Amino acid sequence: SPDCDPVYETLKGTLAAALKRVPKLVEEAKTRWETSKLNPKCETPLPSQAQPVTTSRPQKAAAPKAQPTMF
């Protein structure tokens, strides 16, 4: 689909020719992302960054072993 990300393009030539194409590809991508925002910026308030209150839990006694170790 033409409106999907990622966009795949092919280029015949050398690695140097492909690397010269990268800046134009980035500009095209930025323009496309600005015109069709599929994932708009989140405007909801962020959660609190305060540390949660810690509570201590009573320690549970270790359960006795049912079978003695042989070795």
JSON list of C-alpha atoms in Angstrom, two decimals:
[
{"chain": "A", "resi": 1, "resn": "SER", "atom": "CA", "xyz": [0.00, 0.00, 0.00]},
{"chain": "A", "resi": 2, "resn": "PRO", "atom": "CA", "xyz": [1.44, 3.39, -0.86]},
{"chain": "A", "resi": 3, "resn": "ASP", "atom": "CA", "xyz": [0.43, 4.91, 2.49]},
{"chain": "A", "resi": 4, "resn": "CYS", "atom": "CA", "xyz": [2.27, 2.35, 4.62]},
{"chain": "A", "resi": 5, "resn": "ASP", "atom": "CA", "xyz": [5.54, 2.59, 6.47]},
{"chain": "A", "resi": 6, "resn": "PRO", "atom": "CA", "xyz": [8.22, 1.42, 5.85]},
{"chain": "A", "resi": 7, "resn": "VAL", "atom": "CA", "xyz": [8.82, 2.49, 2.28]},
{"chain": "A", "resi": 8, "resn": "TYR", "atom": "CA", "xyz": [11.07, 0.27, 0.21]},
{"chain": "A", "resi": 9, "resn": "GLU", "atom": "CA", "xyz": [12.96, 1.62, -2.77]},
{"chain": "A", "resi": 10, "resn": "THR", "atom": "CA", "xyz": [15.50, 0.00, -5.04]},
{"chain": "A", "resi": 11, "resn": "LEU", "atom": "CA", "xyz": [18.36, 1.66, -6.85]},
{"chain": "A", "resi": 12, "resn": "LYS", "atom": "CA", "xyz": [20.61, 0.17, -9.47]},
{"chain": "A", "resi": 13, "resn": "GLY", "atom": "CA", "xyz": [24.19, 1.26, -9.31]},
{"chain": "A", "resi": 14, "resn": "THR", "atom": "CA", "xyz": [27.09, 1.37, -6.93]},
{"chain": "A", "resi": 15, "resn": "LEU", "atom": "CA", "xyz": [27.20, 1.81, -3.18]},
{"chain": "A", "resi": 16, "resn": "ALA", "atom": "CA", "xyz": [28.48, 5.35, -3.70]},
{"chain": "A", "resi": 17, "resn": "ALA", "atom": "CA", "xyz": [25.43, 6.17, -5.83]},
{"chain": "A", "resi": 18, "resn": "ALA", "atom": "CA", "xyz": [23.11, 4.73, -3.19]},
{"chain": "A", "resi": 19, "resn": "LEU", "atom": "CA", "xyz": [24.80, 6.73, -0.43]},
{"chain": "A", "resi": 20, "resn": "LYS", "atom": "CA", "xyz": [24.38, 9.94, -2.44]},
{"chain": "A", "resi": 21, "resn": "ARG", "atom": "CA", "xyz": [20.64, 9.22, -2.52]},
{"chain": "A", "resi": 22, "resn": "VAL", "atom": "CA", "xyz": [20.32, 9.00, 1.30]},
{"chain": "A", "resi": 23, "resn": "PRO", "atom": "CA", "xyz": [19.92, 12.75, 2.08]},
{"chain": "A", "resi": 24, "resn": "LYS", "atom": "CA", "xyz": [17.10, 13.07, -0.48]},
{"chain": "A", "resi": 25, "resn": "LEU", "atom": "CA", "xyz": [15.46, 9.93, 0.91]},
{"chain": "A", "resi": 26, "resn": "VAL", "atom": "CA", "xyz": [15.56, 11.37, 4.44]},
{"chain": "A", "resi": 27, "resn": "GLU", "atom": "CA", "xyz": [14.01, 14.65, 3.29]},
{"chain": "A", "resi": 28, "resn": "GLU", "atom": "CA", "xyz": [11.25, 12.78, 1.45]},
{"chain": "A", "resi": 29, "resn": "ALA", "atom": "CA", "xyz": [10.56, 10.72, 4.57]},
{"chain": "A", "resi": 30, "resn": "LYS", "atom": "CA", "xyz": [10.38, 13.82, 6.80]},
{"chain": "A", "resi": 31, "resn": "THR", "atom": "CA", "xyz": [7.96, 15.47, 4.38]},
{"chain": "A", "resi": 32, "resn": "ARG", "atom": "CA", "xyz": [5.83, 12.36, 4.23]},
{"chain": "A", "resi": 33, "resn": "TRP", "atom": "CA", "xyz": [5.74, 11.98, 8.03]},
{"chain": "A", "resi": 34, "resn": "GLU", "atom": "CA", "xyz": [4.69, 15.63, 8.43]},
{"chain": "A", "resi": 35, "resn": "THR", "atom": "CA", "xyz": [1.87, 15.37, 5.88]},
{"chain": "A", "resi": 36, "resn": "SER", "atom": "CA", "xyz": [0.41, 12.04, 7.00]},
{"chain": "A", "resi": 37, "resn": "LYS", "atom": "CA", "xyz": [0.84, 11.63, 10.72]},
{"chain": "A", "resi": 38, "resn": "LEU", "atom": "CA", "xyz": [-0.23, 8.05, 11.38]},
{"chain": "A", "resi": 39, "resn": "ASN", "atom": "CA", "xyz": [1.13, 8.26, 14.91]},
{"chain": "A", "resi": 40, "resn": "PRO", "atom": "CA", "xyz": [0.42, 11.78, 16.15]},
{"chain": "A", "resi": 41, "resn": "LYS", "atom": "CA", "xyz": [2.20, 13.25, 19.14]},
{"chain": "A", "resi": 42, "resn": "CYS", "atom": "CA", "xyz": [0.78, 12.12, 22.48]},
{"chain": "A", "resi": 43, "resn": "GLU", "atom": "CA", "xyz": [-0.99, 15.01, 24.22]},
{"chain": "A", "resi": 44, "resn": "THR", "atom": "CA", "xyz": [-2.07, 13.17, 27.38]},
{"chain": "A", "resi": 45, "resn": "PRO", "atom": "CA", "xyz": [-0.42, 14.08, 30.69]},
{"chain": "A", "resi": 46, "resn": "LEU", "atom": "CA", "xyz": [2.55, 11.97, 31.66]},
{"chain": "A", "resi": 47, "resn": "PRO", "atom": "CA", "xyz": [2.36, 9.75, 34.75]},
{"chain": "A", "resi": 48, "resn": "SER", "atom": "CA", "xyz": [3.82, 11.03, 37.99]},
{"chain": "A", "resi": 49, "resn": "GLN", "atom": "CA", "xyz": [7.57, 10.57, 38.35]},
{"chain": "A", "resi": 50, "resn": "ALA", "atom": "CA", "xyz": [7.37, 10.39, 42.16]},
{"chain": "A", "resi": 51, "resn": "GLN", "atom": "CA", "xyz": [8.71, 7.24, 43.79]},
{"chain": "A", "resi": 52, "resn": "PRO", "atom": "CA", "xyz": [5.94, 4.88, 44.94]},
{"chain": "A", "resi": 53, "resn": "VAL", "atom": "CA", "xyz": [5.52, 4.32, 48.66]},
{"chain": "A", "resi": 54, "resn": "THR", "atom": "CA", "xyz": [7.25, 1.14, 49.78]},
{"chain": "A", "resi": 55, "resn": "THR", "atom": "CA", "xyz": [5.77, -1.12, 52.41]},
{"chain": "A", "resi": 56, "resn": "SER", "atom": "CA", "xyz": [7.45, -3.95, 54.24]},
{"chain": "A", "resi": 57, "resn": "ARG", "atom": "CA", "xyz": [6.07, -7.44, 54.08]},
{"chain": "A", "resi": 58, "resn": "PRO", "atom": "CA", "xyz": [6.40, -9.98, 56.87]},
{"chain": "A", "resi": 59, "resn": "GLN", "atom": "CA", "xyz": [8.94, -12.69, 56.13]},
{"chain": "A", "resi": 60, "resn": "LYS", "atom": "CA", "xyz": [7.46, -16.13, 55.61]},
{"chain": "A", "resi": 61, "resn": "ALA", "atom": "CA", "xyz": [9.22, -18.95, 57.42]},
{"chain": "A", "resi": 62, "resn": "ALA", "atom": "CA", "xyz": [10.94, -21.43, 55.14]},
{"chain": "A", "resi": 63, "resn": "ALA", "atom": "CA", "xyz": [8.96, -24.61, 54.67]},
{"chain": "A", "resi": 64, "resn": "PRO", "atom": "CA", "xyz": [10.70, -27.68, 56.14]},
{"chain": "A", "resi": 65, "resn": "LYS", "atom": "CA", "xyz": [12.08, -30.11, 53.60]},
{"chain": "A", "resi": 66, "resn": "ALA", "atom": "CA", "xyz": [9.95, -33.21, 53.30]},
{"chain": "A", "resi": 67, "resn": "GLN", "atom": "CA", "xyz": [12.84, -35.49, 52.37]},
{"chain": "A", "resi": 68, "resn": "PRO", "atom": "CA", "xyz": [16.34, -35.44, 53.86]},
{"chain": "A", "resi": 69, "resn": "THR", "atom": "CA", "xyz": [19.19, -34.86, 51.47]},
{"chain": "A", "resi": 70, "resn": "MET", "atom": "CA", "xyz": [21.35, -37.92, 50.92]},
{"chain": "A", "resi": 71, "resn": "PHE", "atom": "CA", "xyz": [24.49, -36.32, 49.53]}
]
